[in-house]
Coordinates of C-alpha atoms and ligand atoms in Angstrom, one line a residue:
M1 CA 148.1 97.6 120.8
A2 CA 149.4 101.1 120.5
R3 CA 151.3 102.3 117.5
I4 CA 152.7 105.5 116.3
S5 CA 150.2 106.9 113.8
S6 CA 151.6 107.7 110.5
R7 CA 148.5 109.7 109.6
L8 CA 146.8 111.8 112.2
K9 CA 149.7 114.1 113.2
E10 CA 149.3 117.0 115.6
V11 CA 150.1 120.2 113.8
T12 CA 149.0 123.5 115.3
M13 CA 147.1 126.1 113.2
E14 CA 149.6 128.9 114.1
K15 CA 152.2 127.1 112.0
I16 CA 150.2 127.7 108.8
P17 CA 152.0 130.3 106.6
D18 CA 150.1 133.6 106.0
I19 CA 147.8 133.0 109.0
T20 CA 147.1 136.0 111.2
S21 CA 145.4 136.1 114.6
D22 CA 142.5 137.9 112.9
I23 CA 142.1 135.0 110.4
L24 CA 142.5 132.5 113.2
D25 CA 139.7 134.1 115.1
K26 CA 137.4 134.0 112.1
L27 CA 138.3 130.3 111.4
R28 CA 137.5 129.4 115.0
K29 CA 134.2 131.2 114.7
L30 CA 133.5 129.0 111.7
N31 CA 134.3 126.0 113.9
I32 CA 137.6 125.3 112.1
N33 CA 140.0 124.4 114.8
S34 CA 142.7 122.2 113.2
V35 CA 145.0 122.1 110.2
Y36 CA 143.0 119.1 109.0
Q37 CA 139.7 120.9 109.3
L38 CA 141.1 123.8 107.2
A39 CA 142.6 121.4 104.6
V40 CA 139.2 119.8 103.9
Q41 CA 137.4 123.1 103.1
S42 CA 136.5 124.3 99.7
P43 CA 137.7 127.8 98.8
S44 CA 134.4 129.1 97.6
E45 CA 132.6 128.2 100.9
L46 CA 135.4 129.3 103.1
G47 CA 135.9 132.5 101.2
L48 CA 132.5 133.7 102.3
G49 CA 133.2 132.9 105.9
I50 CA 136.5 134.6 106.4
S51 CA 135.8 137.8 104.7
D52 CA 133.0 140.3 104.5
V53 CA 133.2 140.0 100.7
L54 CA 133.9 136.7 99.0
D55 CA 137.6 136.2 99.1
V56 CA 138.2 132.9 97.3
E57 CA 141.8 133.7 96.6
L58 CA 142.8 134.1 100.3
A59 CA 140.7 131.0 101.2
A60 CA 142.4 129.0 98.5
K61 CA 145.9 130.2 99.7
L62 CA 145.1 129.2 103.3
I63 CA 143.7 125.8 102.4
G64 CA 146.7 125.2 100.1
N65 CA 149.1 126.1 103.0
A66 CA 147.2 123.7 105.3
R67 CA 147.6 120.9 102.8
K68 CA 151.2 121.8 102.3
I69 CA 151.8 121.2 106.0
L70 CA 150.1 117.9 105.9
T71 CA 152.2 117.0 102.9
E72 CA 155.4 117.9 104.7
N73 CA 154.2 115.7 107.6
E74 CA 153.6 112.8 105.1
V75 CA 149.8 112.8 105.8
L76 CA 149.0 113.7 102.2
S77 CA 150.9 112.8 99.0
R78 CA 152.7 115.6 97.1
E79 CA 150.9 117.5 94.3
F80 CA 153.0 115.4 91.9
S81 CA 154.1 112.1 93.3
T82 CA 155.9 109.3 91.5
A83 CA 153.8 106.2 91.0
D84 CA 156.1 104.2 93.2
D85 CA 155.4 106.6 96.1
L86 CA 151.7 106.2 95.4
L87 CA 152.1 102.5 95.6
V88 CA 153.7 102.7 99.0
R89 CA 150.9 105.0 100.2
R90 CA 148.3 102.5 98.8
N91 CA 150.0 99.6 100.6
N92 CA 149.5 101.5 103.8
I93 CA 145.8 101.8 103.6
S94 CA 143.6 99.9 106.1
R95 CA 140.8 97.5 105.2
Y96 CA 137.9 96.9 107.4
K97 CA 136.4 93.4 107.2
T98 CA 132.9 92.1 107.6
G99 CA 133.9 88.6 108.7
S100 CA 132.3 87.0 105.6
S101 CA 135.3 85.7 103.7
N102 CA 133.4 85.7 100.4
F103 CA 132.4 89.3 100.9
D104 CA 135.9 90.4 102.2
T105 CA 137.7 88.6 99.3
F106 CA 135.2 90.3 96.9
L107 CA 136.3 93.6 98.4
N108 CA 140.0 92.7 98.0
G109 CA 140.3 92.4 101.8
G110 CA 137.7 94.7 103.2
F111 CA 136.3 98.2 103.0
E112 CA 139.2 100.5 102.2
T113 CA 140.3 103.7 103.8
Q114 CA 140.7 106.8 101.5
S115 CA 137.7 105.6 99.6
I116 CA 133.9 105.9 99.4
T117 CA 132.2 102.5 99.1
E118 CA 128.6 102.7 98.0
I119 CA 126.2 99.8 98.7
A120 CA 123.0 100.0 96.6
G121 CA 120.1 97.6 96.6
E122 CA 116.4 97.2 97.0
F123 CA 114.7 97.1 100.4
G124 CA 115.7 94.0 102.4
S125 CA 118.7 93.3 100.2
G126 CA 121.1 93.6 103.2
K127 CA 122.6 97.1 103.1
S128 CA 121.9 97.9 106.7
Q129 CA 122.9 94.4 107.8
I130 CA 126.3 94.8 106.1
C131 CA 126.7 98.1 108.0
H132 CA 125.8 96.4 111.3
T133 CA 128.2 93.5 110.7
L134 CA 131.0 95.9 109.7
C135 CA 130.5 97.9 112.9
T136 CA 131.5 94.8 115.0
A137 CA 134.3 93.4 112.8
A138 CA 135.9 96.8 112.0
I139 CA 136.4 97.9 115.6
E140 CA 138.6 94.9 116.3
L141 CA 141.0 96.1 113.6
M142 CA 141.3 99.6 115.0
E143 CA 144.4 100.1 117.0
D144 CA 145.1 102.8 119.5
D145 CA 147.1 105.6 118.2
L146 CA 150.0 107.2 119.8
D147 CA 151.2 110.4 118.3
T148 CA 153.9 113.0 118.8
C149 CA 153.4 116.7 119.2
D150 CA 155.5 119.6 120.4
S151 CA 154.8 118.7 124.0
G152 CA 155.6 115.0 123.7
L153 CA 153.5 111.8 123.1
I154 CA 149.8 112.1 123.0
H155 CA 147.4 109.2 123.3
R156 CA 144.3 109.3 121.1
P157 CA 141.1 107.6 122.1
P158 CA 140.7 104.1 120.6
G159 CA 139.5 104.1 117.0
S160 CA 135.7 104.4 116.5
I161 CA 132.9 104.4 114.0
I162 CA 130.5 107.3 113.2
F163 CA 127.1 105.9 112.1
I164 CA 124.8 108.5 110.5
D165 CA 121.3 107.1 110.3
T166 CA 118.7 108.7 108.0
E167 CA 116.3 105.8 108.0
N168 CA 116.2 105.0 111.7
S169 CA 117.7 101.6 110.7
F170 CA 120.5 101.3 113.4
R171 CA 119.8 98.8 116.1
A172 CA 122.3 98.7 119.0
N173 CA 120.8 95.3 120.1
R174 CA 121.6 93.9 116.6
V175 CA 125.2 95.0 116.9
H176 CA 125.3 93.5 120.4
Q177 CA 123.9 90.2 119.1
I178 CA 126.4 90.0 116.2
A179 CA 129.3 90.8 118.5
E180 CA 128.3 88.2 121.0
Q181 CA 127.9 85.5 118.3
K182 CA 131.4 86.4 117.1
N183 CA 132.8 86.1 120.6
L184 CA 133.7 89.8 120.6
D185 CA 133.2 92.3 123.4
P186 CA 129.8 93.8 122.8
E187 CA 130.1 96.5 125.5
D188 CA 133.4 97.8 124.2
I189 CA 132.1 97.8 120.6
L190 CA 128.9 99.7 121.5
K191 CA 130.9 102.3 123.4
R192 CA 132.9 103.0 120.2
I193 CA 130.0 103.6 117.8
F194 CA 128.8 107.2 117.7
H195 CA 125.3 107.2 116.3
C196 CA 123.6 110.2 114.9
N197 CA 119.9 110.2 113.8
V198 CA 119.2 112.6 111.0
Y199 CA 115.7 113.7 110.0
S200 CA 116.1 116.2 107.1
S201 CA 118.3 116.8 104.1
E202 CA 119.5 120.1 105.6
Q203 CA 120.4 118.4 108.8
L204 CA 122.4 115.8 106.9
E205 CA 124.3 118.5 105.1
V206 CA 125.1 120.2 108.3
V207 CA 126.2 117.0 110.0
I208 CA 128.5 116.3 107.0
D209 CA 129.9 119.8 107.2
D210 CA 130.7 119.3 110.9
L211 CA 132.1 115.8 110.5
P212 CA 135.8 116.7 110.6
K213 CA 135.3 118.0 114.2
F214 CA 133.8 114.7 115.2
I215 CA 136.2 112.5 113.3
E216 CA 139.0 114.1 115.3
Q217 CA 137.1 114.1 118.6
Y218 CA 136.2 110.4 118.4
N219 CA 139.2 109.3 116.5
A220 CA 136.8 107.8 113.9
K221 CA 138.3 105.5 111.3
L222 CA 135.0 104.6 109.6
V223 CA 132.0 106.7 108.7
I224 CA 128.8 104.9 107.7
I225 CA 125.9 106.8 106.2
D226 CA 122.7 104.7 105.9
S227 CA 121.4 106.1 103.6
I228 CA 123.0 109.0 101.6
I229 CA 119.9 109.6 99.5
S230 CA 116.6 108.8 101.2
L231 CA 116.1 112.3 102.7
H232 CA 117.1 114.2 99.5
R233 CA 115.0 111.9 97.5
A234 CA 111.9 112.4 99.7
E235 CA 112.2 116.2 99.9
F236 CA 113.2 116.9 96.3
S237 CA 110.6 114.9 94.5
G238 CA 109.5 117.0 91.5
R239 CA 111.3 117.3 88.2
G240 CA 111.9 121.0 88.8
T241 CA 113.9 120.3 91.9
L242 CA 116.1 117.6 90.5
A243 CA 119.0 119.8 89.5
E244 CA 119.2 121.3 93.0
R245 CA 119.0 117.8 94.6
Q246 CA 121.8 116.5 92.4
Q247 CA 124.0 119.6 93.2
R248 CA 123.5 119.1 96.9
L249 CA 124.2 115.4 96.7
G250 CA 127.3 116.2 94.7
K251 CA 128.6 118.7 97.3
M252 CA 128.1 116.1 100.1
L253 CA 130.0 113.4 98.2
N254 CA 132.8 115.8 97.4
K255 CA 133.3 116.6 101.1
L256 CA 133.2 113.0 102.0
R257 CA 135.9 112.2 99.4
R258 CA 138.1 114.9 100.9
Y259 CA 137.5 113.6 104.5
A260 CA 138.3 110.0 103.4
D261 CA 141.6 111.1 101.9
I262 CA 142.8 113.6 104.4
Y263 CA 141.8 111.7 107.5
D264 CA 142.6 108.2 106.0
I265 CA 139.1 106.9 106.9
A266 CA 136.8 104.5 105.2
V267 CA 133.4 106.0 104.1
V268 CA 130.6 103.6 103.5
I269 CA 127.3 104.9 102.1
T270 CA 124.1 103.0 101.3
N271 CA 121.9 103.9 98.3
Q272 CA 118.4 103.0 97.2
V273 CA 117.3 101.8 93.8
V274 CA 115.1 103.1 91.0
S275 CA 113.4 100.9 88.4
Y276 CA 113.6 101.6 84.8
A277 CA 112.3 99.9 81.6
D278 CA 114.7 99.3 78.8
G279 CA 112.0 98.9 76.1
S280 CA 112.0 95.1 76.2
G281 CA 109.0 94.9 78.4
F282 CA 111.0 94.1 81.5
D283 CA 111.7 96.4 84.5
Y284 CA 115.2 96.6 85.8
M285 CA 116.7 98.2 88.9
K286 CA 119.6 100.5 89.1
A287 CA 121.2 102.6 91.9
A288 CA 119.4 106.0 92.6
G289 CA 121.1 109.4 92.4
G290 CA 122.2 109.2 88.8
N291 CA 125.7 110.1 87.6
I292 CA 126.5 112.3 90.6
V293 CA 126.4 109.4 93.0
A294 CA 127.9 107.0 90.5
H295 CA 130.9 109.3 90.0
G296 CA 131.1 110.3 93.6
S297 CA 131.8 106.9 95.0
T298 CA 135.0 105.0 94.5
Y299 CA 133.4 101.5 94.7
R300 CA 129.8 100.7 93.8
I301 CA 128.4 97.4 95.1
F302 CA 124.9 96.3 94.0
L303 CA 123.0 93.8 96.1
R304 CA 120.2 91.5 94.9
R305 CA 118.2 89.0 96.8
Y306 CA 118.3 85.4 95.7
G307 CA 116.0 83.3 97.8
K308 CA 117.5 83.2 101.3
N309 CA 120.8 84.4 100.0
R310 CA 122.1 87.7 98.7
V311 CA 124.3 88.4 95.7
A312 CA 126.7 91.3 95.7
T313 CA 128.0 92.6 92.4
M314 CA 131.0 94.9 92.0
E315 CA 129.6 97.4 89.5
D316 CA 132.3 99.9 89.6
S317 CA 135.9 99.8 91.0
P318 CA 139.1 101.5 90.0
S319 CA 141.1 98.3 90.6
Q320 CA 138.9 95.2 90.5
P321 CA 137.1 93.4 87.7
Y322 CA 133.3 93.0 87.5
Q323 CA 132.7 90.2 90.0
R324 CA 130.2 88.8 92.4
A325 CA 129.9 87.3 95.8
K326 CA 127.2 85.3 97.5
F327 CA 126.4 85.8 101.2
T328 CA 123.5 85.3 103.6
I329 CA 122.2 87.1 106.7
A330 CA 122.3 85.2 109.9
E331 CA 122.4 85.8 113.7
N332 CA 126.1 86.5 113.5
G333 CA 125.6 89.2 110.8
I334 CA 126.4 88.6 107.1
R335 CA 128.3 85.4 106.4
D336 CA 129.2 83.1 103.5
A337 CA 126.3 81.4 101.9
N338 CA 126.5 77.6 102.5
S339 CA 126.3 76.6 98.9
Y340 CA 128.8 79.1 97.5
K341 CA 129.7 78.3 93.9
T342 CA 132.0 80.1 91.6
D343 CA 130.5 78.6 88.5
E344 CA 129.2 81.4 86.4
S345 CA 126.4 79.1 85.1
D346 CA 125.1 78.6 88.6
S347 CA 121.5 79.6 88.5
A348 CA 121.9 81.5 91.8
W349 CA 123.7 84.2 89.8
Ligands
GTP1 P1 116.1 99.0 103.3 O1 116.8 99.7 104.4 O2 114.7 98.7 103.6 O3 116.3 99.6 101.9 O4 116.7 97.5 103.2 P2 118.2 97.0 103.5 O5 118.9 96.6 102.3 O6 118.9 97.9 104.5 O7 117.9 95.6 104.3 P3 118.4 95.1 105.7 O8 119.9 95.1 105.7 O9 117.7 95.8 106.8 O10 118.0 93.6 105.6 C1 116.8 93.2 106.1 C2 116.8 91.6 106.0 O11 117.9 91.1 106.9 C3 115.6 91.1 106.6 O12 114.6 90.9 105.6 C4 116.0 89.7 107.2 O13 116.0 88.8 106.1 C5 117.5 90.0 107.5 N1 117.7 90.1 108.9 C6 117.7 91.2 109.7 N2 118.0 90.9 111.0 C7 118.2 89.6 111.0 C8 118.6 88.6 112.1 O14 118.7 89.0 113.2 N3 118.8 87.4 111.7 C9 118.7 86.9 110.4 N4 118.9 85.7 110.1 N5 118.4 87.8 109.4 C10 118.1 89.0 109.7
MG2 MG1 118.4 99.6 105.5

């Protein structure tokens, strides 16, 4: 069903105040071709690109003007908004479901747009399976967008998913199987997933830098990165490189947060675990990436295996209590565990 998009509006770069043809040329050379792509930049990085000497002030002014246009077009909220305006904006966010009602209820209805949701857990805990299941269920909820621009109505391509794969974990046949089991159209779903294999931390950073272009080109509503940390973790292994690794992870997460907000997309990242001893003689697991990743994501979900089932714990959320959900992995993707119990004393917890 087509609808008029309230978010992705067509605004031309020429309408940005203070923009000159010389600056426009420089921005195009930097591959910045839309108001959105300018609005997601950071002044310090852009300042180097548009001027021979670092001109953060000019960059900040241009980015500010681009954001102002998006605010005027009701894509972004005003610098100071009343809380009731924010509530209206929140009520308009989309949620992408997995199809497991336990898991979707646990997420307050699904993976949210304008947020980064992190799924952490040990190997085999179900991170990639959640991503595959989400690929099938989310597409169904993505409507076609109609939009208006100066020359009339424009029809965007149907909503899609960008899957950035750093562990070679994506399997098209698994998506096909899940879709078929759910009586969805596998061919349509596979055509709307844009997969990108990434082999090094530098490549991942470049792909994330270039994401705005692809989000617009493919009309992506959901970006999945499986996983955000594996390449940086493998390449920056010594203590001496930790600070640089954390700084680079922080930059990526910062960009993803801006993209989620400005493009109204859901960003889902997976994370690995590290084990630590608390002095009691037992080893525990926690999400890798330290405070940078913990602060960078909006929601943090931790997965644990329990026999054939998996238990997801909401470890951090701005709007939900600490809670858990039990699910299992089956031919049709993740689904509710048969013996779901809410009793906290249930030994499965
Ligand atoms: P790492 O990427 O290694 O860190 O693990 P992960 O958390 O991504 O694990 P993943 O989501 O790949 O889960 C792997 C588990 O899913 C396997 O151990 C299987 O138990 C289960 N699984 C994978 N495919 C299928 C399937 O087609 N059917 C069923 N029933 N289970 C599956
Ligand atoms: Mg995986």
